[in-house]
Amino acid sequence: MPELPEVETIRRQLGPELIGRRVVEAGSHPSAKFTPARDATGVEFTEDGRRGKFLIFGLDDGRELIIHLGMTGRLAIRSSGRDPSVEEDPDDAYLRAWWLLDDRRLLTYHDVRRFGRIRVVSAGDYSSIPTLHTAGPEPFDETFDSEQFWQRLARSRRPIKVQLLSQRPVAGVGNIYADEALWLAKINPKATRIGKGRAADLLDAIRVVLGRGIENGGTTLRDYRDAEGRSGDNQNALEAYGRVGRPCRRCSNALRSTVIDNRVATWCPHCQRR
DNA sequence: GTACGGCCCTGTTAGC
DNA sequence: TGCTAACAGGGCCGTA
């Protein structure tokens, strides 16, 4: 399930391959989630970017190709283009979109569960993409400080984990890194209000876990692969997510899990008291 | 504006 | 062994 570190890893890999390349043909699965991929025909990639979990590729006609990987989305570049002599990819049943480049290579988007989505919009106009439109600051933005973070958290009284997953206080945190950051900052995922000091701790923790995730090439629990088909290593660095029943690495008490807003949260009942 | 439930999807796993 | 149901979950949408 790609979150900021996974999306950033893919951006860094794809950017140099795509910038300056022109799309000569594009196709997609019939679902409306993917048909906008076809709108990026005849354009040249001019820029690679990311906002939270959204990949944003600048195009030379003043628009942007926006890709969200959902749960199981994968982007890759096939060197063979659509040369029929090349053996078919066994995952082609899940090919949801493709872009044939002017050097005959093929940018492919696979997505088993079809939770991802693709859009082409005027540059900077995200009004048709609610989560992107209302996304909070980038966690590594140097102008984003803990005071702003605390103010954003104070706008809602929903549980802190729900707020993080909403992308509004800060962009790019999903279920895995939310559990990790809350564990690191010793904050209970059901807490509805935290003080400025704890908000500062949480922002620091978010930066630590996301930074570590990027360094480790992302977290692969099952599906995630980077643009070169490789698994990440960050699953070996997880302290909370997926460790329910196992001892907390700080206090040795068994980690617990609970469902908050239809998502599993794993936390330490001793370290992360309310 | 905010909160909340339901839906989209399909491979994997648990239970019978 | 084979079938069925539950589960995973990010984002969107309708309703309150």
GROMACS .gro file of N, CA, C and O in nm, chain A residues 74-177:
model
  416
   74ARG      N    1   0.102  -0.016  -0.945
   74ARG     CA    2   0.246  -0.025  -0.974
   74ARG      C    3   0.274   0.044  -1.106
   74ARG      O    4   0.204   0.020  -1.205
   75LEU      N    5   0.377   0.126  -1.109
   75LEU     CA    6   0.421   0.188  -1.234
   75LEU      C    7   0.555   0.127  -1.272
   75LEU      O    8   0.640   0.099  -1.187
   76ALA      N    9   0.575   0.108  -1.401
   76ALA     CA   10   0.703   0.054  -1.448
   76ALA      C   11   0.723   0.098  -1.593
   76ALA      O   12   0.628   0.137  -1.661
   77ILE      N   13   0.847   0.091  -1.636
   77ILE     CA   14   0.878   0.120  -1.775
   77ILE      C   15   0.932  -0.007  -1.838
   77ILE      O   16   1.023  -0.070  -1.785
   78ARG      N   17   0.869  -0.043  -1.948
   78ARG     CA   18   0.909  -0.162  -2.021
   78ARG      C   19   0.996  -0.118  -2.137
   78ARG      O   20   0.954  -0.036  -2.218
   79SER      N   21   1.114  -0.173  -2.145
   79SER     CA   22   1.207  -0.128  -2.249
   79SER      C   23   1.164  -0.175  -2.387
   79SER      O   24   1.203  -0.117  -2.488
   80SER      N   25   1.080  -0.276  -2.392
   80SER     CA   26   1.049  -0.337  -2.520
   80SER      C   27   0.932  -0.272  -2.594
   80SER      O   28   0.898  -0.314  -2.703
   81GLY      N   29   0.870  -0.172  -2.531
   81GLY     CA   30   0.752  -0.115  -2.595
   81GLY      C   31   0.649  -0.223  -2.615
   81GLY      O   32   0.631  -0.310  -2.531
   82ARG      N   33   0.580  -0.220  -2.727
   82ARG     CA   34   0.476  -0.321  -2.749
   82ARG      C   35   0.522  -0.421  -2.855
   82ARG      O   36   0.442  -0.472  -2.933
   83ASP      N   37   0.651  -0.448  -2.856
   83ASP     CA   38   0.705  -0.544  -2.950
   83ASP      C   39   0.643  -0.681  -2.924
   83ASP      O   40   0.661  -0.740  -2.818
   84PRO      N   41   0.567  -0.734  -3.018
   84PRO     CA   42   0.496  -0.861  -2.993
   84PRO      C   43   0.590  -0.980  -2.976
   84PRO      O   44   0.546  -1.084  -2.927
   85SER      N   45   0.715  -0.965  -3.013
   85SER     CA   46   0.807  -1.077  -2.998
   85SER      C   47   0.850  -1.095  -2.852
   85SER      O   48   0.906  -1.197  -2.815
   86VAL      N   49   0.823  -0.993  -2.772
   86VAL     CA   50   0.863  -1.000  -2.632
   86VAL      C   51   0.756  -1.073  -2.552
   86VAL      O   52   0.637  -1.052  -2.572
   87GLU      N   53   0.800  -1.158  -2.464
   87GLU     CA   54   0.708  -1.236  -2.383
   87GLU      C   55   0.616  -1.146  -2.302
   87GLU      O   56   0.658  -1.044  -2.249
   88GLU      N   57   0.490  -1.183  -2.293
   88GLU     CA   58   0.394  -1.101  -2.219
   88GLU      C   59   0.421  -1.103  -2.070
   88GLU      O   60   0.463  -1.203  -2.014
   89ASP      N   61   0.395  -0.990  -2.009
   89ASP     CA   62   0.406  -0.979  -1.865
   89ASP      C   63   0.294  -1.064  -1.802
   89ASP      O   64   0.178  -1.048  -1.837
   90PRO      N   65   0.327  -1.153  -1.707
   90PRO     CA   66   0.223  -1.237  -1.648
   90PRO      C   67   0.117  -1.156  -1.574
   90PRO      O   68   0.006  -1.204  -1.550
   91ASP      N   69   0.150  -1.032  -1.536
   91ASP     CA   70   0.053  -0.948  -1.466
   91ASP      C   71  -0.035  -0.867  -1.560
   91ASP      O   72  -0.111  -0.782  -1.516
   92ASP      N   73  -0.028  -0.892  -1.688
   92ASP     CA   74  -0.099  -0.807  -1.782
   92ASP      C   75  -0.251  -0.810  -1.765
   92ASP      O   76  -0.321  -0.721  -1.813
   93ALA      N   77  -0.302  -0.911  -1.696
   93ALA     CA   78  -0.446  -0.913  -1.668
   93ALA      C   79  -0.484  -0.792  -1.584
   93ALA      O   80  -0.601  -0.752  -1.584
   94TYR      N   81  -0.388  -0.736  -1.513
   94TYR     CA   82  -0.415  -0.624  -1.425
   94TYR      C   83  -0.359  -0.493  -1.479
   94TYR      O   84  -0.350  -0.395  -1.406
   95LEU      N   85  -0.321  -0.494  -1.606
   95LEU     CA   86  -0.274  -0.370  -1.667
   95LEU      C   87  -0.394  -0.275  -1.682
   95LEU      O   88  -0.492  -0.307  -1.748
   96ARG      N   89  -0.388  -0.160  -1.616
   96ARG     CA   90  -0.502  -0.066  -1.617
   96ARG      C   91  -0.478   0.054  -1.708
   96ARG      O   92  -0.573   0.119  -1.749
   97ALA      N   93  -0.351   0.086  -1.736
   97ALA     CA   94  -0.323   0.198  -1.825
   97ALA      C   95  -0.181   0.184  -1.879
   97ALA      O   96  -0.097   0.120  -1.816
   98TRP      N   97  -0.159   0.243  -1.996
   98TRP     CA   98  -0.024   0.241  -2.053
   98TRP      C   99  -0.003   0.362  -2.142
   98TRP      O  100  -0.097   0.419  -2.197
   99TRP      N  101   0.123   0.402  -2.151
   99TRP     CA  102   0.159   0.516  -2.234
   99TRP      C  103   0.281   0.475  -2.317
   99TRP      O  104   0.388   0.442  -2.262
  100LEU      N  105   0.265   0.474  -2.448
  100LEU     CA  106   0.377   0.441  -2.538
  100LEU      C  107   0.459   0.566  -2.561
  100LEU      O  108   0.406   0.669  -2.605
  101LEU      N  109   0.587   0.560  -2.529
  101LEU     CA  110   0.674   0.677  -2.539
  101LEU      C  111   0.742   0.684  -2.676
  101LEU      O  112   0.745   0.584  -2.750
  102ASP      N  113   0.797   0.802  -2.706
  102ASP     CA  114   0.856   0.822  -2.839
  102ASP      C  115   0.987   0.747  -2.859
  102ASP      O  116   1.043   0.749  -2.969
  103ASP      N  117   1.038   0.683  -2.754
  103ASP     CA  118   1.157   0.599  -2.773
  103ASP      C  119   1.118   0.451  -2.775
  103ASP      O  120   1.202   0.364  -2.756
  104ARG      N  121   0.988   0.426  -2.797
  104ARG     CA  122   0.930   0.291  -2.810
  104ARG      C  123   0.922   0.217  -2.677
  104ARG      O  124   0.887   0.099  -2.673
  105ARG      N  125   0.958   0.283  -2.566
  105ARG     CA  126   0.938   0.218  -2.436
  105ARG      C  127   0.794   0.244  -2.391
  105ARG      O  128   0.727   0.332  -2.441
  106LEU      N  129   0.750   0.160  -2.298
  106LEU     CA  130   0.611   0.166  -2.254
  106LEU      C  131   0.607   0.192  -2.104
  106LEU      O  132   0.666   0.117  -2.026
  107LEU      N  133   0.538   0.299  -2.064
  107LEU     CA  134   0.510   0.323  -1.922
  107LEU      C  135   0.381   0.249  -1.890
  107LEU      O  136   0.279   0.270  -1.956
  108THR      N  137   0.386   0.159  -1.792
  108THR     CA  138   0.269   0.077  -1.761
  108THR      C  139   0.218   0.105  -1.619
  108THR      O  140   0.296   0.134  -1.529
  109TYR      N  141   0.087   0.094  -1.602
  109TYR     CA  142   0.025   0.105  -1.471
  109TYR      C  143  -0.058  -0.021  -1.446
  109TYR      O  144  -0.157  -0.046  -1.514
  110HIS      N  145  -0.014  -0.101  -1.350
  110HIS     CA  146  -0.087  -0.221  -1.309
  110HIS      C  147  -0.155  -0.193  -1.175
  110HIS      O  148  -0.100  -0.124  -1.091
  111ASP      N  149  -0.274  -0.249  -1.156
  111ASP     CA  150  -0.344  -0.228  -1.029
  111ASP      C  151  -0.446  -0.340  -1.009
  111ASP      O  152  -0.556  -0.336  -1.065
  112VAL      N  153  -0.410  -0.439  -0.930
  112VAL     CA  154  -0.497  -0.556  -0.909
  112VAL      C  155  -0.633  -0.515  -0.855
  112VAL      O  156  -0.737  -0.552  -0.908
  113ARG      N  157  -0.635  -0.438  -0.748
  113ARG     CA  158  -0.763  -0.409  -0.680
  113ARG      C  159  -0.834  -0.284  -0.734
  113ARG      O  160  -0.941  -0.250  -0.685
  114ARG      N  161  -0.772  -0.217  -0.827
  114ARG     CA  162  -0.834  -0.099  -0.891
  114ARG      C  163  -0.875   0.009  -0.791
  114ARG      O  164  -0.980   0.071  -0.805
  115PHE      N  165  -0.795   0.026  -0.687
  115PHE     CA  166  -0.821   0.137  -0.595
  115PHE      C  167  -0.751   0.264  -0.638
  115PHE      O  168  -0.776   0.370  -0.584
  116GLY      N  169  -0.661   0.253  -0.732
  116GLY     CA  170  -0.590   0.371  -0.780
  116GLY      C  171  -0.675   0.452  -0.873
  116GLY      O  172  -0.789   0.415  -0.905
  117ARG      N  173  -0.624   0.565  -0.915
  117ARG     CA  174  -0.696   0.648  -1.011
  117ARG      C  175  -0.600   0.740  -1.085
  117ARG      O  176  -0.493   0.774  -1.035
  118ILE      N  177  -0.641   0.779  -1.204
  118ILE     CA  178  -0.558   0.860  -1.292
  118ILE      C  179  -0.640   0.979  -1.341
  118ILE      O  180  -0.757   0.964  -1.377
  119ARG      N  181  -0.580   1.095  -1.341
  119ARG     CA  182  -0.648   1.215  -1.392
  119ARG      C  183  -0.551   1.300  -1.472
  119ARG      O  184  -0.430   1.296  -1.447
  120VAL      N  185  -0.604   1.378  -1.564
  120VAL     CA  186  -0.526   1.482  -1.630
  120VAL      C  187  -0.600   1.613  -1.605
  120VAL      O  188  -0.719   1.624  -1.638
  121VAL      N  189  -0.532   1.710  -1.543
  121VAL     CA  190  -0.598   1.837  -1.507
  121VAL      C  191  -0.509   1.953  -1.549
  121VAL      O  192  -0.390   1.936  -1.578
  122SER      N  193  -0.568   2.072  -1.552
  122SER     CA  194  -0.488   2.193  -1.572
  122SER      C  195  -0.391   2.204  -1.456
  122SER      O  196  -0.427   2.177  -1.341
  123ALA      N  197  -0.268   2.245  -1.486
  123ALA     CA  198  -0.165   2.248  -1.382
  123ALA      C  199  -0.211   2.326  -1.260
  123ALA      O  200  -0.254   2.442  -1.271
  124GLY      N  201  -0.205   2.261  -1.146
  124GLY     CA  202  -0.238   2.327  -1.020
  124GLY      C  203  -0.386   2.332  -0.986
  124GLY      O  204  -0.423   2.373  -0.876
  125ASP      N  205  -0.472   2.288  -1.078
  125ASP     CA  206  -0.615   2.291  -1.049
  125ASP      C  207  -0.660   2.154  -1.001
  125ASP      O  208  -0.686   2.063  -1.079
  126TYR      N  209  -0.667   2.140  -0.870
  126TYR     CA  210  -0.699   2.009  -0.811
  126TYR      C  211  -0.841   2.006  -0.755
  126TYR      O  212  -0.874   1.922  -0.672
  127SER      N  213  -0.925   2.098  -0.802
  127SER     CA  214  -1.059   2.108  -0.745
  127SER      C  215  -1.143   1.983  -0.769
  127SER      O  216  -1.238   1.956  -0.696
  128SER      N  217  -1.105   1.904  -0.869
  128SER     CA  218  -1.182   1.782  -0.898
  128SER      C  219  -1.124   1.661  -0.825
  128SER      O  220  -1.171   1.549  -0.845
  129ILE      N  221  -1.021   1.682  -0.744
  129ILE     CA  222  -0.958   1.572  -0.669
  129ILE      C  223  -0.958   1.613  -0.522
  129ILE      O  224  -0.864   1.673  -0.472
  130PRO      N  225  -1.067   1.581  -0.451
  130PRO     CA  226  -1.088   1.637  -0.316
  130PRO      C  227  -0.969   1.620  -0.221
  130PRO      O  228  -0.930   1.715  -0.153
  131THR      N  229  -0.915   1.499  -0.214
  131THR     CA  230  -0.809   1.475  -0.116
  131THR      C  231  -0.683   1.554  -0.149
  131THR      O  232  -0.615   1.604  -0.059
  132LEU      N  233  -0.654   1.567  -0.276
  132LEU     CA  234  -0.538   1.647  -0.317
  132LEU      C  235  -0.565   1.795  -0.294
  132LEU      O  236  -0.478   1.871  -0.249
  133HIS      N  237  -0.689   1.834  -0.321
  133HIS     CA  238  -0.728   1.975  -0.309
  133HIS      C  239  -0.716   2.024  -0.164
  133HIS      O  240  -0.677   2.137  -0.139
  134THR      N  241  -0.752   1.935  -0.070
  134THR     CA  242  -0.753   1.977   0.071
  134THR      C  243  -0.632   1.924   0.149
  134THR      O  244  -0.629   1.936   0.271
  135ALA      N  245  -0.536   1.867   0.079
  135ALA     CA  246  -0.422   1.806   0.148
  135ALA      C  247  -0.342   1.910   0.226
  135ALA      O  248  -0.325   2.023   0.182
  136GLY      N  249  -0.295   1.867   0.342
  136GLY     CA  250  -0.212   1.953   0.425
  136GLY      C  251  -0.073   1.968   0.366
  136GLY      O  252  -0.044   1.917   0.258
  137PRO      N  253   0.015   2.038   0.437
  137PRO     CA  254   0.150   2.062   0.388
  137PRO      C  255   0.230   1.932   0.372
  137PRO      O  256   0.198   1.830   0.433
  138GLU      N  257   0.333   1.941   0.292
  138GLU     CA  258   0.428   1.831   0.280
  138GLU      C  259   0.505   1.819   0.411
  138GLU      O  260   0.551   1.920   0.466
  139PRO      N  261   0.523   1.699   0.463
  139PRO     CA  262   0.589   1.684   0.593
  139PRO      C  263   0.733   1.736   0.595
  139PRO      O  264   0.780   1.780   0.700
  140PHE      N  265   0.800   1.736   0.482
  140PHE     CA  266   0.940   1.781   0.482
  140PHE      C  267   0.955   1.927   0.437
  140PHE      O  268   1.066   1.974   0.416
  141ASP      N  269   0.841   1.994   0.422
  141ASP     CA  270   0.844   2.138   0.391
  141ASP      C  271   0.905   2.211   0.511
  141ASP      O  272   0.851   2.207   0.621
  142GLU      N  273   1.015   2.281   0.487
  142GLU     CA  274   1.086   2.347   0.598
  142GLU      C  275   1.007   2.462   0.660
  142GLU      O  276   1.035   2.504   0.772
  143THR      N  277   0.909   2.513   0.584
  143THR     CA  278   0.829   2.623   0.639
  143THR      C  279   0.711   2.572   0.722
  143THR      O  280   0.637   2.649   0.780
  144PHE      N  281   0.694   2.440   0.722
  144PHE     CA  282   0.585   2.379   0.799
  144PHE      C  283   0.637   2.344   0.937
  144PHE      O  284   0.725   2.260   0.952
  145ASP      N  285   0.582   2.411   1.039
  145ASP     CA  286   0.633   2.387   1.174
  145ASP      C  287   0.526   2.325   1.264
  145ASP      O  288   0.411   2.309   1.224
  146SER      N  289   0.566   2.292   1.384
  146SER     CA  290   0.477   2.219   1.474
  146SER      C  291   0.358   2.304   1.519
  146SER      O  292   0.253   2.251   1.550
  147GLU      N  293   0.376   2.434   1.523
  147GLU     CA  294   0.265   2.523   1.559
  147GLU      C  295   0.153   2.512   1.455
  147GLU      O  296   0.034   2.497   1.489
  148GLN      N  297   0.192   2.516   1.327
  148GLN     CA  298   0.092   2.501   1.220
  148GLN      C  299   0.028   2.363   1.226
  148GLN      O  300  -0.093   2.349   1.204
  149PHE      N  301   0.110   2.264   1.253
  149PHE     CA  302   0.059   2.127   1.262
  149PHE      C  303  -0.044   2.116   1.374
  149PHE      O  304  -0.152   2.061   1.356
  150TRP      N  305  -0.012   2.172   1.488
  150TRP     CA  306  -0.103   2.168   1.602
  150TRP      C  307  -0.235   2.239   1.570
  150TRP      O  308  -0.344   2.190   1.602
  151GLN      N  309  -0.224   2.354   1.503
  151GLN     CA  310  -0.345   2.428   1.466
  151GLN      C  311  -0.433   2.347   1.371
  151GLN      O  312  -0.555   2.346   1.381
  152ARG      N  313  -0.370   2.277   1.278
  152ARG     CA  314  -0.446   2.196   1.183
  152ARG      C  315  -0.515   2.080   1.255
  152ARG      O  316  -0.628   2.045   1.224
  153LEU      N  317  -0.444   2.019   1.351
  153LEU     CA  318  -0.504   1.911   1.428
  153LEU      C  319  -0.620   1.962   1.513
  153LEU      O  320  -0.718   1.890   1.535
  154ALA      N  321  -0.610   2.084   1.559
  154ALA     CA  322  -0.712   2.139   1.649
  154ALA      C  323  -0.843   2.170   1.576
  154ALA      O  324  -0.945   2.197   1.640
  155ARG      N  325  -0.842   2.165   1.443
  155ARG     CA  326  -0.964   2.194   1.368
  155ARG      C  327  -1.069   2.084   1.383
  155ARG      O  328  -1.186   2.103   1.352
  156SER      N  329  -1.026   1.965   1.422
  156SER     CA  330  -1.118   1.852   1.431
  156SER      C  331  -1.100   1.784   1.566
  156SER      O  332  -0.992   1.789   1.625
  157ARG      N  333  -1.207   1.721   1.610
  157ARG     CA  334  -1.198   1.646   1.736
  157ARG      C  335  -1.209   1.497   1.710
  157ARG      O  336  -1.238   1.420   1.801
  158ARG      N  337  -1.186   1.456   1.588
  158ARG     CA  338  -1.186   1.313   1.559
  158ARG      C  339  -1.055   1.252   1.611
  158ARG      O  340  -0.957   1.324   1.636
  159PRO      N  341  -1.051   1.120   1.628
  159PRO     CA  342  -0.927   1.057   1.677
  159PRO      C  343  -0.807   1.095   1.591
  159PRO      O  344  -0.819   1.111   1.469
  160ILE      N  345  -0.694   1.108   1.655
  160ILE     CA  346  -0.575   1.159   1.587
  160ILE      C  347  -0.537   1.074   1.466
  160ILE      O  348  -0.495   1.124   1.362
  161LYS      N  349  -0.557   0.943   1.478
  161LYS     CA  350  -0.519   0.859   1.365
  161LYS      C  351  -0.610   0.884   1.245
  161LYS      O  352  -0.566   0.886   1.131
  162VAL      N  353  -0.740   0.904   1.272
  162VAL     CA  354  -0.833   0.935   1.164
  162VAL      C  355  -0.791   1.065   1.094
  162VAL      O  356  -0.796   1.077   0.972
  163GLN      N  357  -0.749   1.161   1.175
  163GLN     CA  358  -0.706   1.288   1.118
  163GLN      C  359  -0.584   1.271   1.028
  163GLN      O  360  -0.575   1.330   0.921
  164LEU      N  361  -0.488   1.193   1.075
  164LEU     CA  362  -0.368   1.173   0.993
  164LEU      C  363  -0.404   1.109   0.859
  164LEU      O  364  -0.355   1.149   0.754
  165LEU      N  365  -0.493   1.010   0.864
  165LEU     CA  366  -0.530   0.940   0.740
  165LEU      C  367  -0.611   1.030   0.646
  165LEU      O  368  -0.617   1.004   0.526
  166SER      N  369  -0.670   1.134   0.700
  166SER     CA  370  -0.749   1.226   0.615
  166SER      C  371  -0.659   1.310   0.525
  166SER      O  372  -0.709   1.375   0.433
  167GLN      N  373  -0.531   1.313   0.552
  167GLN     CA  374  -0.432   1.390   0.475
  167GLN      C  375  -0.438   1.539   0.503
  167GLN      O  376  -0.361   1.617   0.447
  168ARG      N  377  -0.531   1.583   0.591
  168ARG     CA  378  -0.549   1.728   0.610
  168ARG      C  379  -0.444   1.794   0.699
  168ARG      O  380  -0.394   1.900   0.665
  169PRO      N  381  -0.408   1.732   0.812
  169PRO     CA  382  -0.306   1.799   0.894
  169PRO      C  383  -0.169   1.799   0.826
  169PRO      O  384  -0.093   1.895   0.838
  170VAL      N  385  -0.139   1.691   0.756
  170VAL     CA  386  -0.012   1.676   0.685
  170VAL      C  387  -0.035   1.572   0.576
  170VAL      O  388  -0.115   1.480   0.594
  171ALA      N  389   0.031   1.588   0.463
  171ALA     CA  390   0.006   1.500   0.349
  171ALA      C  391   0.100   1.379   0.348
  171ALA      O  392   0.215   1.390   0.389
  172GLY      N  393   0.049   1.266   0.302
  172GLY     CA  394   0.136   1.153   0.270
  172GLY      C  395   0.139   1.039   0.370
  172GLY      O  396   0.202   0.937   0.344
  173VAL      N  397   0.070   1.056   0.485
  173VAL     CA  398   0.073   0.952   0.588
  173VAL      C  399  -0.045   0.857   0.568
  173VAL      O  400  -0.159   0.900   0.563
  174GLY      N  401  -0.016   0.729   0.556
  174GLY     CA  402  -0.119   0.627   0.545
  174GLY      C  403  -0.119   0.539   0.669
  174GLY      O  404  -0.059   0.573   0.772
  175ASN      N  405  -0.184   0.426   0.661
  175ASN     CA  406  -0.206   0.345   0.781
  175ASN      C  407  -0.076   0.295   0.844
  175ASN      O  408  -0.062   0.297   0.966
  176ILE      N  409   0.017   0.252   0.764
  176ILE     CA  410   0.142   0.198   0.819
  176ILE      C  411   0.221   0.306   0.891
  176ILE      O  412   0.257   0.292   1.010
  177TYR      N  413   0.247   0.416   0.822
  177TYR     CA  414   0.333   0.519   0.881
  177TYR      C  415   0.261   0.596   0.992
  177TYR      O  416   0.326   0.653   1.079
   0.00000   0.00000   0.00000
